[in-house]
Every structure is written in C-alpha cells, then in structure tokens.
C-alpha cells in the first residue's frame, strides 16, 4: 500500500503577527523547533512515505517558499490554487492528482502548521488509519483531550467498527467553557485535529455524492491532469468551486466515516499562548527565544526577540514579540485576539506591516 501525504499549506496565520506576514505565514515560521513548521510536518512522515509521493497544496504567494522548505519535492507535486477556496476544493484537487497516479492510493491529509511531540506514536496511528482507509472508510484522527479547550472542534465517538476505528456520533463546533468541560468529563469526545486518511477514489466518490455542485468542475479538471491544458483549466474551473471546508462538505454527511483516537503530543500551535506546549520553558514557566531577550522577575511569559535587545520585567502571563519592525504585547489569555490587530492594520491601510 502506497501512502500519499497531502500537506495543506494555504493558511495565513494572522494570530502570529508580527512574526507571521502575508508572504511568510505561520507554517513557514520555526515556532516549535529550529525548522519551519511545514518542514517538520514533511520530516515526520519519513518511513511512512516518500517525498516523491508527497503533495503540497498552497496559494501562488507561498509556492516558492513551500518548494524550498520541503527538499526534493517534485515540481508536479506542488499544487497551486489560483484562489483560496477552503479545504474541500483543495483536498479534491489533490485527490485528482493522486488518483491519476494510483486510483486506490491512500491519502494522508495534514495541516502544515501543527506540532507533534511523539513522532513514533503519530506514525503508528497514521499506519493504522491507512489500514482502515484501505478498506473504504474515510478516517479522521481524533485527539485525546487533556483540558476543556474552547478553540477546537470536537468529535463525539460511538462504538467500535468492524474494520477498526470508532463510529462518529456527531461533529461539534468550538464550544464554550462549560460545554467543553462536559465533553471532556464524559469521555465520549475527542478533539478534531483536522487530519484525514482515505483512498483517492473513495473521497472523490464522496465529493460527487455529497457535493454535487463540485462534480462538474472536478470532472473537467480530471480530464486535464498531466496534460498541457491543465493550467488553463485550473485557472478557469477552480475559482468557481464552492468555498467550503471538508468538515461541512463531506465529514458531517458521509456514512462511511471512522474516527481513530490518537494521543501523540499534538498541538495546532494556534496562537502565541500555545508556544509553551511545544517549546521548553524555564523554571518560572517563561519561554524565551533569541539571544537579545532579557527576562527579569517574570512568570509564564512568552518572549520572542532576535533582531534587537528586548527587556521584559515583572510581568506574568504576557506575550511580548519583537519582529524588528513591529512589537506585540498581549496577555497570553488574549492571544487569539491578535488577528484583530491585522484587521486594524488593514483598515488603516498599513499594508507594509502585513
């Protein structure tokens, strides 16, 4: 069984401003290690698949950087969306390319900007998911929750399936704190990690069944994959595909869904507040990056600076980031609101800082 990883690299990463910019979003930043997140994502697949079978889906602004950061990626495996159309069309595009090589090839769809602490455990889970997917299931990985997180969607888990994995009772949107506490204490819910495993032919059949509005466009594109007419067809067809997530478009409708629980130190590195999850902290719980950062009498702070000296004194649970041309100071609990800064800069037409 050949595995075909598909790395989704289309995000903008606005919650990591000022480090994240339009031309260098979150997935291209070394937030969890010394390497960019997208490089780590590709590297942890070693032994499961090869870079020759790996695809990256991204926009035109990020294509050059993506190709550079994933060494050895074949030119034809870089799938550039003419416009952003959410995850369903992006995954469908990748499925067309995989199916052209191997109709029953098993795709492993991964966000490019997540972190995994237990790589061997992650590989074991993916291998099991691939085995289940080979039998015709659409598999989603569910992450064992360790706290009542309000920033993630949840999957309500049912009984064991004959072919492996568990049935899915329901997908739940991001909850409030009380609801999240109930989910975690019930033992019935997993975090939705946005990692999917399925055969190319199975997911294309699911798109045809559950998203008929995409069927005509995908068929037109399918006929051109690997031909000279592909680029023109992509430019014409792709922008007309519905902008919808794979969760809404397929996962919440299909009957052949299986969820496989996983516990491998996963983090979506969703904001600066998550940095202590993926980087070591000092005795006071501070995560400090950069030789020019000086931290005195602080607790639970995230301080990132490598362009010029930055001193932080007497603060608790605060994020301070200096990118060289911009500075961010925000309470850790408000880190999700950093995207509002980006919106404000856009409104004030300060494009050069975006």
Tab-separated table of C-alpha atoms in Angstrom:
chain	number	residue	atom	x	y	z
A	1	UNK	CA	0.000	0.000	0.000
A	2	UNK	CA	1.433	3.360	-1.075
A	3	UNK	CA	0.723	6.410	1.074
A	4	UNK	CA	0.370	9.857	-0.479
A	5	UNK	CA	0.761	12.656	2.092
A	6	UNK	CA	-1.030	15.891	1.208
A	7	UNK	CA	0.240	18.874	3.184
A	8	UNK	CA	-2.230	21.743	3.333
A	9	UNK	CA	-0.231	24.979	3.342
A	10	UNK	CA	-2.795	27.632	2.495
A	11	UNK	CA	-3.279	29.331	5.887
A	12	UNK	CA	-2.498	32.981	6.615
A	13	UNK	CA	-1.560	32.666	10.308
A	14	UNK	CA	-2.863	36.055	11.413
A	15	UNK	CA	-2.711	35.109	15.118
A	16	UNK	CA	1.104	35.119	14.869
A	17	UNK	CA	1.537	38.705	13.751
A	18	UNK	CA	4.082	40.379	13.758
A	19	UNK	CA	6.203	37.283	13.029
A	20	UNK	CA	3.648	35.993	10.539
A	21	UNK	CA	3.172	38.122	7.432
A	22	UNK	CA	1.273	37.636	4.168
A	23	UNK	CA	4.395	36.418	2.368
A	24	UNK	CA	5.624	34.350	5.352
A	25	UNK	CA	2.667	32.943	7.299
A	26	UNK	CA	2.717	30.680	10.340
A	27	UNK	CA	3.589	27.444	8.532
A	28	UNK	CA	6.884	28.953	7.359
A	29	UNK	CA	7.974	30.016	10.860
A	30	UNK	CA	10.192	27.999	13.252
A	31	UNK	CA	7.678	28.160	16.089
A	32	UNK	CA	8.110	24.670	17.582
A	33	UNK	CA	11.709	23.863	16.645
A	34	UNK	CA	14.600	25.358	14.722
A	35	UNK	CA	12.886	24.381	11.483
A	36	UNK	CA	9.699	25.868	9.978
A	37	UNK	CA	6.506	24.010	10.860
A	38	UNK	CA	5.979	22.846	7.258
A	39	UNK	CA	9.479	21.317	7.183
A	40	UNK	CA	8.784	19.466	10.442
A	41	UNK	CA	5.456	18.243	9.028
A	42	UNK	CA	7.137	16.675	5.988
A	43	UNK	CA	10.049	15.278	8.020
A	44	UNK	CA	7.854	13.344	10.459
A	45	UNK	CA	6.436	11.310	7.562
A	46	UNK	CA	9.802	9.704	6.863
A	47	UNK	CA	9.434	5.922	6.924
A	48	UNK	CA	5.706	6.088	6.144
A	49	UNK	CA	6.050	7.599	2.698
A	50	UNK	CA	8.500	9.384	0.416
A	51	UNK	CA	8.842	12.978	-0.681
A	52	UNK	CA	8.188	11.785	-4.246
A	53	UNK	CA	4.693	10.726	-3.143
A	54	UNK	CA	4.114	13.902	-1.121
A	55	UNK	CA	1.939	16.758	-2.361
A	56	UNK	CA	1.671	20.315	-1.092
A	57	UNK	CA	-1.385	22.479	-1.725
A	58	UNK	CA	-0.912	26.235	-1.340
A	59	UNK	CA	-1.550	29.607	-2.950
A	60	UNK	CA	0.671	31.338	-5.536
A	61	UNK	CA	2.194	33.699	-2.961
A	62	UNK	CA	3.633	30.797	-0.956
A	63	UNK	CA	4.517	28.266	-3.665
A	64	UNK	CA	8.188	29.215	-3.917
A	65	UNK	CA	8.732	29.077	-0.148
A	66	UNK	CA	6.900	25.751	0.203
A	67	UNK	CA	9.009	24.154	-2.538
A	68	UNK	CA	12.199	25.441	-0.929
A	69	UNK	CA	11.358	24.226	2.575
A	70	UNK	CA	10.384	20.667	1.597
A	71	UNK	CA	13.557	19.381	-0.013
A	72	UNK	CA	13.236	17.095	-3.005
A	73	UNK	CA	9.554	17.802	-3.679
A	74	UNK	CA	8.859	17.070	-7.372
A	75	UNK	CA	7.683	20.104	-9.307
A	76	UNK	CA	4.445	18.383	-10.279
A	77	UNK	CA	3.629	17.687	-6.622
A	78	UNK	CA	3.293	21.375	-5.785
A	79	UNK	CA	-0.394	22.098	-6.360
A	80	UNK	CA	-1.002	25.841	-6.560
A	81	UNK	CA	-4.566	27.061	-6.069
A	82	UNK	CA	-5.361	30.106	-8.230
A	83	UNK	CA	-7.522	31.407	-5.357
A	84	UNK	CA	-8.229	30.196	-1.824
A	85	UNK	CA	-11.385	28.053	-1.740
A	86	UNK	CA	-11.175	26.390	1.708
A	87	UNK	CA	-10.236	22.774	2.419
A	88	UNK	CA	-12.810	20.796	0.400
A	89	UNK	CA	-11.705	22.053	-3.052
A	90	UNK	CA	-8.037	21.916	-2.007
A	91	UNK	CA	-8.341	18.262	-0.961
A	92	UNK	CA	-10.386	17.442	-4.066
A	93	UNK	CA	-7.634	18.921	-6.255
A	94	UNK	CA	-5.021	16.773	-4.524
A	95	UNK	CA	-7.252	13.696	-4.861
A	96	UNK	CA	-7.436	14.196	-8.631
A	97	UNK	CA	-3.645	14.194	-8.846
A	98	UNK	CA	-3.231	11.157	-6.584
A	99	UNK	CA	-5.963	9.270	-8.452
A	100	UNK	CA	-4.206	9.967	-11.765
A	101	UNK	CA	-1.198	8.012	-10.408
A	102	UNK	CA	-2.932	5.481	-8.199
A	103	UNK	CA	-6.760	5.465	-8.049
A	104	UNK	CA	-6.794	3.487	-4.794
A	105	UNK	CA	-3.792	5.304	-3.334
A	106	UNK	CA	-4.286	6.194	0.339
A	107	UNK	CA	-4.059	9.936	1.001
A	108	UNK	CA	-2.922	11.312	4.355
A	109	UNK	CA	-4.143	14.906	4.605
A	110	UNK	CA	-2.197	17.011	7.109
A	111	UNK	CA	-2.210	20.679	8.105
A	112	UNK	CA	1.239	22.167	7.547
A	113	UNK	CA	1.315	24.163	10.783
A	114	UNK	CA	0.784	21.644	13.595
A	115	UNK	CA	3.267	20.126	16.041
A	116	UNK	CA	3.656	16.501	17.150
A	117	UNK	CA	5.798	15.613	20.179
A	118	UNK	CA	5.595	11.804	19.907
A	119	UNK	CA	6.538	11.171	16.282
A	120	UNK	CA	6.739	7.338	16.573
A	121	UNK	CA	3.263	7.300	18.152
A	122	UNK	CA	1.995	9.567	15.399
A	123	UNK	CA	3.366	7.229	12.725
A	124	UNK	CA	1.774	4.194	14.359
A	125	UNK	CA	-1.593	5.944	14.441
A	126	UNK	CA	-1.318	7.002	10.791
A	127	UNK	CA	-0.341	3.474	9.747
A	128	UNK	CA	-3.433	2.089	11.488
A	129	UNK	CA	-5.590	4.816	9.919
A	130	UNK	CA	-4.217	3.892	6.488
A	131	UNK	CA	-5.098	0.243	7.082
A	132	UNK	CA	-8.683	1.219	7.941
A	133	UNK	CA	-8.895	3.609	4.984
A	134	UNK	CA	-7.724	0.882	2.604
A	135	UNK	CA	-10.997	-0.899	3.378
A	136	UNK	CA	-13.054	2.061	2.128
A	137	UNK	CA	-13.535	4.214	5.215
A	138	UNK	CA	-12.941	7.944	5.416
A	139	UNK	CA	-10.818	8.177	8.554
A	140	UNK	CA	-10.398	11.236	10.749
A	141	UNK	CA	-7.919	11.324	13.612
A	142	UNK	CA	-9.384	12.344	16.964
A	143	UNK	CA	-7.011	13.731	19.580
A	144	UNK	CA	-7.415	12.621	23.185
A	145	UNK	CA	-8.277	15.848	25.055
A	146	UNK	CA	-6.358	16.793	28.205
A	147	UNK	CA	-8.227	20.012	29.020
A	148	UNK	CA	-11.575	21.708	28.251
A	149	UNK	CA	-10.286	23.539	25.174
A	150	UNK	CA	-12.662	26.059	23.558
A	151	UNK	CA	-10.502	26.651	20.483
A	152	UNK	CA	-11.038	23.222	18.894
A	153	UNK	CA	-13.951	21.398	17.336
A	154	UNK	CA	-14.906	18.055	18.921
A	155	UNK	CA	-15.881	14.614	17.657
A	156	UNK	CA	-18.416	12.560	19.621
A	157	UNK	CA	-17.307	8.944	19.427
A	158	UNK	CA	-19.542	5.908	19.055
A	159	UNK	CA	-18.895	2.183	19.224
A	160	UNK	CA	-16.068	0.171	17.670
A	161	UNK	CA	-16.285	-0.550	13.937
A	162	UNK	CA	-15.660	-3.988	12.485
A	163	UNK	CA	-12.808	-2.776	10.257
A	164	UNK	CA	-11.147	-0.778	13.027
A	165	UNK	CA	-11.606	2.676	14.484
A	166	UNK	CA	-14.774	4.014	16.074
A	167	UNK	CA	-18.058	5.278	14.711
A	168	UNK	CA	-18.745	9.019	14.737
A	169	UNK	CA	-21.917	10.117	16.517
A	170	UNK	CA	-21.508	13.825	15.776
A	171	UNK	CA	-19.123	16.634	14.940
A	172	UNK	CA	-19.396	19.564	17.336
A	173	UNK	CA	-18.351	23.164	16.762
A	174	UNK	CA	-15.984	25.013	19.107
A	175	UNK	CA	-17.806	25.028	22.479
A	176	UNK	CA	-17.942	27.464	25.378
A	177	UNK	CA	-16.014	26.579	28.541
A	178	UNK	CA	-18.858	24.817	30.346
A	179	UNK	CA	-19.748	22.728	27.300
A	180	UNK	CA	-16.084	21.835	26.792
A	181	UNK	CA	-15.835	20.686	30.423
A	182	UNK	CA	-18.853	18.450	29.873
A	183	UNK	CA	-17.325	16.998	26.704
A	184	UNK	CA	-14.043	16.136	28.409
A	185	UNK	CA	-15.593	14.701	31.585
A	186	UNK	CA	-17.984	12.493	29.580
A	187	UNK	CA	-15.129	10.601	27.953
A	188	UNK	CA	-17.133	10.494	24.706
A	189	UNK	CA	-15.391	13.311	22.879
A	190	UNK	CA	-12.096	13.815	21.043
A	191	UNK	CA	-10.563	16.966	19.616
A	192	UNK	CA	-10.928	17.329	15.856
A	193	UNK	CA	-7.297	17.547	14.709
A	194	UNK	CA	-8.044	18.140	11.024
A	195	UNK	CA	-6.039	15.070	9.938
A	196	UNK	CA	-7.739	12.763	7.428
A	197	UNK	CA	-6.862	9.458	5.757
A	198	UNK	CA	-8.763	7.974	2.801
A	199	UNK	CA	-8.346	6.406	-0.616
A	200	UNK	CA	-8.344	8.860	-3.514
A	201	UNK	CA	-11.247	7.116	-5.259
A	202	UNK	CA	-13.284	6.994	-2.038
A	203	UNK	CA	-13.004	10.710	-1.300
A	204	UNK	CA	-13.732	11.644	-4.924
A	205	UNK	CA	-16.872	9.486	-4.775
A	206	UNK	CA	-17.826	11.268	-1.536
A	207	UNK	CA	-17.423	14.670	-3.182
A	208	UNK	CA	-19.612	13.541	-6.072
A	209	UNK	CA	-22.299	12.242	-3.692
A	210	UNK	CA	-22.333	14.961	-1.031
A	211	UNK	CA	-21.170	17.999	-3.002
A	212	UNK	CA	-22.790	17.618	-6.435
A	213	UNK	CA	-22.097	21.308	-7.115
A	214	UNK	CA	-18.424	20.334	-7.385
A	215	UNK	CA	-18.903	17.296	-9.586
A	216	UNK	CA	-18.883	19.027	-12.986
A	217	UNK	CA	-15.839	21.167	-12.187
A	218	UNK	CA	-13.842	18.241	-10.812
A	219	UNK	CA	-14.631	16.113	-13.852
A	220	UNK	CA	-13.443	18.921	-16.151
A	221	UNK	CA	-10.201	19.184	-14.166
A	222	UNK	CA	-9.695	15.416	-14.008
A	223	UNK	CA	-9.532	15.198	-17.796
A	224	UNK	CA	-6.634	17.665	-17.909
A	225	UNK	CA	-4.373	16.370	-15.091
A	226	UNK	CA	-0.934	15.697	-16.536
A	227	UNK	CA	-1.761	17.476	-19.806
A	228	UNK	CA	-0.852	20.852	-21.263
A	229	UNK	CA	-4.408	22.055	-20.842
A	230	UNK	CA	-4.291	21.614	-17.046
A	231	UNK	CA	-3.088	25.126	-16.103
A	232	UNK	CA	-5.770	26.848	-18.171
A	233	UNK	CA	-8.479	24.524	-16.865
A	234	UNK	CA	-7.386	25.070	-13.258
A	235	UNK	CA	-7.474	28.843	-13.693
A	236	UNK	CA	-10.958	28.637	-15.191
A	237	UNK	CA	-12.579	25.953	-13.038
A	238	UNK	CA	-11.072	26.215	-9.553
A	239	UNK	CA	-12.363	29.722	-8.675
A	240	UNK	CA	-15.905	28.519	-9.439
A	241	UNK	CA	-15.769	25.653	-6.943
A	242	UNK	CA	-17.712	26.279	-3.700
A	243	UNK	CA	-15.651	27.649	-0.822
A	244	UNK	CA	-16.402	25.137	1.928
A	245	UNK	CA	-14.494	23.046	4.442
A	246	UNK	CA	-14.109	19.285	4.161
A	247	UNK	CA	-15.903	19.016	7.526
A	248	UNK	CA	-19.097	20.682	6.284
A	249	UNK	CA	-18.870	19.366	2.744
A	250	UNK	CA	-18.244	15.678	3.446
A	251	UNK	CA	-17.395	14.631	7.001
A	252	UNK	CA	-20.731	15.655	8.525
A	253	UNK	CA	-22.694	13.935	5.731
A	254	UNK	CA	-20.920	10.702	4.822
A	255	UNK	CA	-21.873	7.371	6.393
A	256	UNK	CA	-18.503	5.650	5.945
A	257	UNK	CA	-16.646	7.816	8.482
A	258	UNK	CA	-14.368	6.262	11.100
A	259	UNK	CA	-12.550	8.118	13.852
A	260	UNK	CA	-9.265	6.790	15.170
A	261	UNK	CA	-8.277	8.105	18.623
A	262	UNK	CA	-4.690	9.320	18.935
A	263	UNK	CA	-2.535	10.561	21.784
A	264	UNK	CA	0.823	11.664	20.408
A	265	UNK	CA	1.503	15.101	21.876
A	266	UNK	CA	-0.449	17.011	19.235
A	267	UNK	CA	-0.814	20.793	19.198
A	268	UNK	CA	-2.232	23.002	16.484
A	269	UNK	CA	0.062	25.804	17.748
A	270	UNK	CA	-2.972	28.039	17.421
A	271	UNK	CA	-1.568	31.215	18.964
A	272	UNK	CA	1.379	32.546	20.931
A	273	UNK	CA	-0.322	31.158	24.060
A	274	UNK	CA	0.401	27.642	22.755
A	275	UNK	CA	4.169	28.167	22.481
A	276	UNK	CA	4.812	26.690	25.989
A	277	UNK	CA	3.146	23.470	24.745
A	278	UNK	CA	5.798	22.991	22.073
A	279	UNK	CA	8.938	24.661	23.487
A	280	UNK	CA	10.755	24.147	26.778
A	281	UNK	CA	10.161	26.743	29.499
A	282	UNK	CA	12.479	27.954	32.263
A	283	UNK	CA	11.885	27.356	35.979
A	284	UNK	CA	9.377	30.231	36.053
A	285	UNK	CA	7.385	28.959	33.078
A	286	UNK	CA	8.806	31.501	30.640
A	287	UNK	CA	9.554	30.592	27.037
A	288	UNK	CA	12.331	32.833	25.789
A	289	UNK	CA	13.661	32.856	22.224
A	290	UNK	CA	16.515	34.962	20.935
A	291	UNK	CA	19.893	35.884	22.412
A	292	UNK	CA	18.778	39.501	22.708
A	293	UNK	CA	15.797	38.805	25.002
A	294	UNK	CA	16.264	39.673	28.689
A	295	UNK	CA	13.576	38.500	31.122
A	296	UNK	CA	13.636	39.562	34.803
A	297	UNK	CA	11.156	38.568	37.553
A	298	UNK	CA	8.582	37.241	35.072
A	299	UNK	CA	6.329	34.167	35.205
A	300	UNK	CA	4.537	32.334	32.419
A	301	UNK	CA	5.646	34.769	29.723
A	302	UNK	CA	6.426	34.154	26.054
A	303	UNK	CA	9.209	36.461	24.889
A	304	UNK	CA	10.446	36.254	21.301
A	305	UNK	CA	13.159	38.625	20.040
A	306	UNK	CA	16.189	38.147	17.815
A	307	UNK	CA	16.518	41.444	15.939
A	308	UNK	CA	17.473	43.810	18.772
A	309	UNK	CA	17.637	43.825	22.596
A	310	UNK	CA	14.273	43.384	24.301
A	311	UNK	CA	13.820	43.508	28.062
A	312	UNK	CA	10.726	42.365	29.958
A	313	UNK	CA	10.499	42.973	33.698
A	314	UNK	CA	7.980	41.954	36.362
A	315	UNK	CA	5.218	40.575	34.125
A	316	UNK	CA	3.054	37.466	34.440
A	317	UNK	CA	1.388	35.524	31.612
A	318	UNK	CA	2.193	38.076	28.920
A	319	UNK	CA	3.371	37.609	25.319
A	320	UNK	CA	5.997	40.041	24.034
A	321	UNK	CA	7.189	39.695	20.440
A	322	UNK	CA	9.624	41.913	18.535
A	323	UNK	CA	9.904	41.190	14.793
A	324	UNK	CA	12.322	44.048	14.118
A	325	UNK	CA	9.801	46.408	12.516
A	326	UNK	CA	6.862	45.816	14.876
A	327	UNK	CA	6.231	44.915	18.522
A	328	UNK	CA	3.326	42.972	20.046
A	329	UNK	CA	2.401	42.964	23.746
A	330	UNK	CA	-0.662	40.946	24.772
A	331	UNK	CA	-1.876	38.911	27.784
A	332	UNK	CA	-1.493	35.207	26.984
A	333	UNK	CA	-5.215	34.674	27.538
A	334	UNK	CA	-5.944	37.235	24.790
A	335	UNK	CA	-3.548	35.741	22.229
A	336	UNK	CA	-6.418	34.668	19.975
A	337	UNK	CA	-7.264	38.357	19.530
A	338	UNK	CA	-4.004	39.134	17.720
A	339	UNK	CA	-5.871	38.669	14.438
A	340	UNK	CA	-7.792	41.842	15.338
A	341	UNK	CA	-4.505	43.736	15.080
A	342	UNK	CA	-4.164	42.528	11.490
A	343	UNK	CA	-7.714	43.681	10.759
A	344	UNK	CA	-6.950	47.081	12.298
A	345	UNK	CA	-3.770	47.480	10.236
A	346	UNK	CA	-5.717	46.618	7.087
A	347	UNK	CA	-8.382	49.190	7.976
A	348	UNK	CA	-5.683	51.834	8.435
A	349	UNK	CA	-4.066	50.811	5.121
A	350	UNK	CA	-0.751	49.971	6.784
A	351	UNK	CA	-0.093	47.211	4.246
A	352	UNK	CA	3.675	47.287	4.617
A	353	UNK	CA	3.316	45.746	8.099
A	354	UNK	CA	1.124	42.890	6.849
